[in-house]
Amino acid sequence: EHLTAATAFWPADNPSVIALARRITAGKSTNDAKAMAILEWLSPGQNLKYSGETGSRWGTLKVFDQKFGHCWDFADCFVTLARAAGVPTRQVAGWFYGSSGHVWAEFYRDGKGWQQVDPTGGGKLMCGIYHIPYFTSEDGKMPVVYVSMPKIEPVNTK
C-alpha cells in the first residue's frame, strides 16, 4: 500500500494529478495497461518535452506546468501518475551504460513482479543491460549522490 501512496516528491493525492491519471488510464484495469498508457502519454514531444538542465528535478507539478524536464523529471511524473492510478511503483537511479547518471522506474506487474521501464523515452527504450541500477527509492528520497560512472569489468566465471 505504501507503494501507491503520495510522498513529498510524488503528489499522487493532488486532485489535478488524480484527474489526469484517470484521463490517461480510462478504460484500463490492469497495472500493465495503466503503466503502458502513462508511458505513452510521456512519450517525448507529446505532452512533455525532453529539455532543460541535466540532473534537474523540478518536481512533478512544476514539470506538468512547464511541460518539459529531464530523466529524473520524467521518472517522477511516471511514478506520480502511476501511484495516482493505483499502480505500485518505485524509482531506480543508476547509470545508462556509456553515458551518464540516469533515473527510471519500476512498476508491479500483476502476478509477475517488478518491471523496469524508462519513462524518459515513453517506455520505447527497453530497460536491459544498458540500464545499470545503483539503488531503488520507494519514497523519492535519493540516499546518495553519484558523480561518475562506476568502473565495470566483466568477470570470467569459468
PDB file of C-alpha atoms in Angstrom:
ATOM      1  CA  GLU A   1       0.000   0.000   0.000  1.00  0.00           C
ATOM      2  CA  HIS A   2       2.865   2.425   0.684  1.00  0.00           C
ATOM      3  CA  LEU A   3       3.969   1.863  -2.937  1.00  0.00           C
ATOM      4  CA  THR A   4       0.840   3.657  -4.166  1.00  0.00           C
ATOM      5  CA  ALA A   5       0.999   6.416  -1.546  1.00  0.00           C
ATOM      6  CA  ALA A   6       1.712  10.069  -2.196  1.00  0.00           C
ATOM      7  CA  THR A   7       5.062  11.373  -0.944  1.00  0.00           C
ATOM      8  CA  ALA A   8       6.704  14.784  -0.806  1.00  0.00           C
ATOM      9  CA  PHE A   9       8.256  14.017  -4.219  1.00  0.00           C
ATOM     10  CA  TRP A  10       5.263  12.243  -5.766  1.00  0.00           C
ATOM     11  CA  PRO A  11       1.997  14.158  -5.137  1.00  0.00           C
ATOM     12  CA  ALA A  12      -0.253  11.257  -6.168  1.00  0.00           C
ATOM     13  CA  ASP A  13      -3.048  12.613  -3.943  1.00  0.00           C
ATOM     14  CA  ASN A  14      -3.193  16.003  -5.716  1.00  0.00           C
ATOM     15  CA  PRO A  15      -6.682  16.419  -7.279  1.00  0.00           C
ATOM     16  CA  SER A  16      -5.320  17.618 -10.637  1.00  0.00           C
ATOM     17  CA  VAL A  17      -2.881  14.693 -10.757  1.00  0.00           C
ATOM     18  CA  ILE A  18      -5.669  12.218  -9.929  1.00  0.00           C
ATOM     19  CA  ALA A  19      -7.849  13.713 -12.674  1.00  0.00           C
ATOM     20  CA  LEU A  20      -5.010  13.487 -15.215  1.00  0.00           C
ATOM     21  CA  ALA A  21      -4.170   9.908 -14.201  1.00  0.00           C
ATOM     22  CA  ARG A  22      -7.838   8.913 -14.576  1.00  0.00           C
ATOM     23  CA  ARG A  23      -7.994  10.540 -18.015  1.00  0.00           C
ATOM     24  CA  ILE A  24      -4.792   8.796 -19.190  1.00  0.00           C
ATOM     25  CA  THR A  25      -5.794   5.363 -17.841  1.00  0.00           C
ATOM     26  CA  ALA A  26      -9.511   5.481 -18.712  1.00  0.00           C
ATOM     27  CA  GLY A  27     -10.742   2.008 -19.608  1.00  0.00           C
ATOM     28  CA  LYS A  28      -7.567   0.305 -18.346  1.00  0.00           C
ATOM     29  CA  SER A  29      -7.949  -2.156 -15.491  1.00  0.00           C
ATOM     30  CA  THR A  30      -4.577  -3.877 -15.052  1.00  0.00           C
ATOM     31  CA  ASN A  31      -1.341  -2.409 -13.730  1.00  0.00           C
ATOM     32  CA  ASP A  32       0.324  -3.303 -17.046  1.00  0.00           C
ATOM     33  CA  ALA A  33      -2.279  -1.480 -19.147  1.00  0.00           C
ATOM     34  CA  LYS A  34      -2.269   1.575 -16.883  1.00  0.00           C
ATOM     35  CA  ALA A  35       1.546   1.768 -16.856  1.00  0.00           C
ATOM     36  CA  MET A  36       1.718   1.449 -20.650  1.00  0.00           C
ATOM     37  CA  ALA A  37      -0.900   4.201 -21.100  1.00  0.00           C
ATOM     38  CA  ILE A  38       1.083   6.516 -18.803  1.00  0.00           C
ATOM     39  CA  LEU A  39       4.328   5.738 -20.649  1.00  0.00           C
ATOM     40  CA  GLU A  40       2.604   6.503 -23.953  1.00  0.00           C
ATOM     41  CA  TRP A  41       1.399   9.839 -22.530  1.00  0.00           C
ATOM     42  CA  LEU A  42       5.003  10.575 -21.508  1.00  0.00           C
ATOM     43  CA  SER A  43       6.409   9.887 -24.988  1.00  0.00           C
ATOM     44  CA  PRO A  44       8.732  12.811 -25.682  1.00  0.00           C
ATOM     45  CA  GLY A  45       7.179  15.683 -27.566  1.00  0.00           C
ATOM     46  CA  GLN A  46       3.570  14.647 -26.988  1.00  0.00           C
ATOM     47  CA  ASN A  47       2.786  16.257 -23.639  1.00  0.00           C
ATOM     48  CA  LEU A  48       6.238  16.962 -22.197  1.00  0.00           C
ATOM     49  CA  LYS A  49       9.443  17.893 -23.958  1.00  0.00           C
ATOM     50  CA  TYR A  50      12.812  16.422 -23.051  1.00  0.00           C
ATOM     51  CA  SER A  51      14.545  19.701 -22.295  1.00  0.00           C
ATOM     52  CA  GLY A  52      16.219  21.702 -19.556  1.00  0.00           C
ATOM     53  CA  GLU A  53      19.180  21.029 -17.325  1.00  0.00           C
ATOM     54  CA  THR A  54      20.791  17.625 -16.995  1.00  0.00           C
ATOM     55  CA  GLY A  55      20.135  16.394 -13.474  1.00  0.00           C
ATOM     56  CA  SER A  56      17.112  18.639 -12.975  1.00  0.00           C
ATOM     57  CA  ARG A  57      14.422  17.660 -10.530  1.00  0.00           C
ATOM     58  CA  TRP A  58      11.812  20.363 -10.848  1.00  0.00           C
ATOM     59  CA  GLY A  59       9.045  18.455  -9.066  1.00  0.00           C
ATOM     60  CA  THR A  60       6.093  16.759 -10.742  1.00  0.00           C
ATOM     61  CA  LEU A  61       3.644  19.668 -10.540  1.00  0.00           C
ATOM     62  CA  LYS A  62       6.138  22.165 -11.950  1.00  0.00           C
ATOM     63  CA  VAL A  63       7.039  19.774 -14.785  1.00  0.00           C
ATOM     64  CA  PHE A  64       3.349  19.384 -15.693  1.00  0.00           C
ATOM     65  CA  ASP A  65       3.030  23.169 -15.663  1.00  0.00           C
ATOM     66  CA  GLN A  66       6.190  23.989 -17.651  1.00  0.00           C
ATOM     67  CA  LYS A  67       5.769  20.944 -19.936  1.00  0.00           C
ATOM     68  CA  PHE A  68       9.431  19.906 -20.002  1.00  0.00           C
ATOM     69  CA  GLY A  69      12.026  18.083 -17.952  1.00  0.00           C
ATOM     70  CA  HIS A  70      14.905  15.600 -17.941  1.00  0.00           C
ATOM     71  CA  CYS A  71      15.115  11.919 -16.955  1.00  0.00           C
ATOM     72  CA  TRP A  72      14.533  12.433 -13.248  1.00  0.00           C
ATOM     73  CA  ASP A  73      11.531  14.629 -14.035  1.00  0.00           C
ATOM     74  CA  PHE A  74      10.040  12.044 -16.405  1.00  0.00           C
ATOM     75  CA  ALA A  75      10.584   9.311 -13.792  1.00  0.00           C
ATOM     76  CA  ASP A  76       8.927  11.463 -11.088  1.00  0.00           C
ATOM     77  CA  CYS A  77       5.951  12.124 -13.379  1.00  0.00           C
ATOM     78  CA  PHE A  78       5.598   8.408 -14.175  1.00  0.00           C
ATOM     79  CA  VAL A  79       5.707   7.345 -10.529  1.00  0.00           C
ATOM     80  CA  THR A  80       3.267  10.088  -9.502  1.00  0.00           C
ATOM     81  CA  LEU A  81       0.721   9.300 -12.240  1.00  0.00           C
ATOM     82  CA  ALA A  82       1.030   5.538 -11.748  1.00  0.00           C
ATOM     83  CA  ARG A  83       0.534   5.820  -8.000  1.00  0.00           C
ATOM     84  CA  ALA A  84      -2.447   8.123  -8.564  1.00  0.00           C
ATOM     85  CA  ALA A  85      -3.866   5.355 -10.786  1.00  0.00           C
ATOM     86  CA  GLY A  86      -3.287   2.745  -8.047  1.00  0.00           C
ATOM     87  CA  VAL A  87      -0.230   1.101  -9.621  1.00  0.00           C
ATOM     88  CA  PRO A  88       2.575   0.238  -7.158  1.00  0.00           C
ATOM     89  CA  THR A  89       5.750   1.968  -8.318  1.00  0.00           C
ATOM     90  CA  ARG A  90       9.216   2.917  -7.183  1.00  0.00           C
ATOM     91  CA  GLN A  91      12.137   4.753  -8.715  1.00  0.00           C
ATOM     92  CA  VAL A  92      15.522   3.442  -9.824  1.00  0.00           C
ATOM     93  CA  ALA A  93      18.707   5.503 -10.066  1.00  0.00           C
ATOM     94  CA  GLY A  94      21.896   4.386 -11.691  1.00  0.00           C
ATOM     95  CA  TRP A  95      23.728   4.780 -14.958  1.00  0.00           C
ATOM     96  CA  PHE A  96      22.971   4.462 -18.616  1.00  0.00           C
ATOM     97  CA  TYR A  97      25.977   2.455 -19.817  1.00  0.00           C
ATOM     98  CA  GLY A  98      28.465   4.519 -21.770  1.00  0.00           C
ATOM     99  CA  SER A  99      26.678   7.722 -20.863  1.00  0.00           C
ATOM    100  CA  SER A 100      25.867   9.237 -17.504  1.00  0.00           C
ATOM    101  CA  GLY A 101      23.709   9.024 -14.415  1.00  0.00           C
ATOM    102  CA  HIS A 102      20.100   8.142 -15.203  1.00  0.00           C
ATOM    103  CA  VAL A 103      16.797   7.739 -13.366  1.00  0.00           C
ATOM    104  CA  TRP A 104      13.986   5.386 -14.389  1.00  0.00           C
ATOM    105  CA  ALA A 105      11.210   3.449 -12.645  1.00  0.00           C
ATOM    106  CA  GLU A 106       9.652   0.094 -11.838  1.00  0.00           C
ATOM    107  CA  PHE A 107       6.011  -0.862 -11.570  1.00  0.00           C
ATOM    108  CA  TYR A 108       4.479  -4.006 -10.137  1.00  0.00           C
ATOM    109  CA  ARG A 109       3.100  -6.237 -12.898  1.00  0.00           C
ATOM    110  CA  ASP A 110       0.031  -8.170 -11.853  1.00  0.00           C
ATOM    111  CA  GLY A 111       1.220 -11.564 -10.623  1.00  0.00           C
ATOM    112  CA  LYS A 112       4.590 -11.200 -12.378  1.00  0.00           C
ATOM    113  CA  GLY A 113       6.710  -8.974 -10.138  1.00  0.00           C
ATOM    114  CA  TRP A 114       8.624  -5.790 -10.823  1.00  0.00           C
ATOM    115  CA  GLN A 115       9.091  -4.471 -14.356  1.00  0.00           C
ATOM    116  CA  GLN A 116      11.656  -1.751 -15.082  1.00  0.00           C
ATOM    117  CA  VAL A 117      10.572   0.953 -17.539  1.00  0.00           C
ATOM    118  CA  ASP A 118      12.274   4.086 -18.822  1.00  0.00           C
ATOM    119  CA  PRO A 119       9.753   6.946 -18.735  1.00  0.00           C
ATOM    120  CA  THR A 120      12.233   9.331 -20.401  1.00  0.00           C
ATOM    121  CA  GLY A 121      11.639   7.648 -23.736  1.00  0.00           C
ATOM    122  CA  GLY A 122       7.983   6.975 -23.048  1.00  0.00           C
ATOM    123  CA  GLY A 123       8.920   3.341 -22.466  1.00  0.00           C
ATOM    124  CA  LYS A 124      10.200   2.952 -26.043  1.00  0.00           C
ATOM    125  CA  LEU A 125      13.713   2.149 -24.818  1.00  0.00           C
ATOM    126  CA  MET A 126      13.503  -1.190 -23.061  1.00  0.00           C
ATOM    127  CA  CYS A 127      15.404  -1.467 -19.798  1.00  0.00           C
ATOM    128  CA  GLY A 128      18.112  -4.058 -20.100  1.00  0.00           C
ATOM    129  CA  ILE A 129      21.848  -4.447 -19.881  1.00  0.00           C
ATOM    130  CA  TYR A 130      22.483  -0.749 -20.555  1.00  0.00           C
ATOM    131  CA  HIS A 131      20.407   0.373 -17.549  1.00  0.00           C
ATOM    132  CA  ILE A 132      22.715  -0.225 -14.599  1.00  0.00           C
ATOM    133  CA  PRO A 133      20.766   0.200 -11.345  1.00  0.00           C
ATOM    134  CA  TYR A 134      22.516   1.584  -8.310  1.00  0.00           C
ATOM    135  CA  PHE A 135      19.622   1.886  -5.881  1.00  0.00           C
ATOM    136  CA  THR A 136      15.846   1.952  -5.656  1.00  0.00           C
ATOM    137  CA  SER A 137      13.740   4.539  -3.841  1.00  0.00           C
ATOM    138  CA  GLU A 138      10.235   3.889  -2.566  1.00  0.00           C
ATOM    139  CA  ASP A 139       9.613   7.447  -1.301  1.00  0.00           C
ATOM    140  CA  GLY A 140      11.536   9.624  -3.762  1.00  0.00           C
ATOM    141  CA  LYS A 141      14.457  10.381  -1.477  1.00  0.00           C
ATOM    142  CA  MET A 142      17.833   9.752  -3.018  1.00  0.00           C
ATOM    143  CA  PRO A 143      20.196   8.492  -0.304  1.00  0.00           C
ATOM    144  CA  VAL A 144      23.426   9.013  -2.232  1.00  0.00           C
ATOM    145  CA  VAL A 145      24.923  11.342  -4.761  1.00  0.00           C
ATOM    146  CA  TYR A 146      26.758   9.707  -7.605  1.00  0.00           C
ATOM    147  CA  VAL A 147      29.207  11.780  -9.577  1.00  0.00           C
ATOM    148  CA  SER A 148      30.827   9.388 -12.002  1.00  0.00           C
ATOM    149  CA  MET A 149      30.195   6.162 -13.852  1.00  0.00           C
ATOM    150  CA  PRO A 150      31.377   3.113 -11.901  1.00  0.00           C
ATOM    151  CA  LYS A 151      34.155   1.029 -13.439  1.00  0.00           C
ATOM    152  CA  ILE A 152      32.560  -2.126 -14.760  1.00  0.00           C
ATOM    153  CA  GLU A 153      34.723  -5.109 -15.612  1.00  0.00           C
ATOM    154  CA  PRO A 154      33.492  -8.444 -16.970  1.00  0.00           C
ATOM    155  CA  VAL A 155      34.244 -11.327 -14.629  1.00  0.00           C
ATOM    156  CA  ASN A 156      35.210 -14.716 -16.011  1.00  0.00           C
ATOM    157  CA  THR A 157      33.156 -17.221 -14.050  1.00  0.00           C
ATOM    158  CA  LYS A 158      34.691 -20.379 -15.549  1.00  0.00           C
TER     159      LYS A 158
END
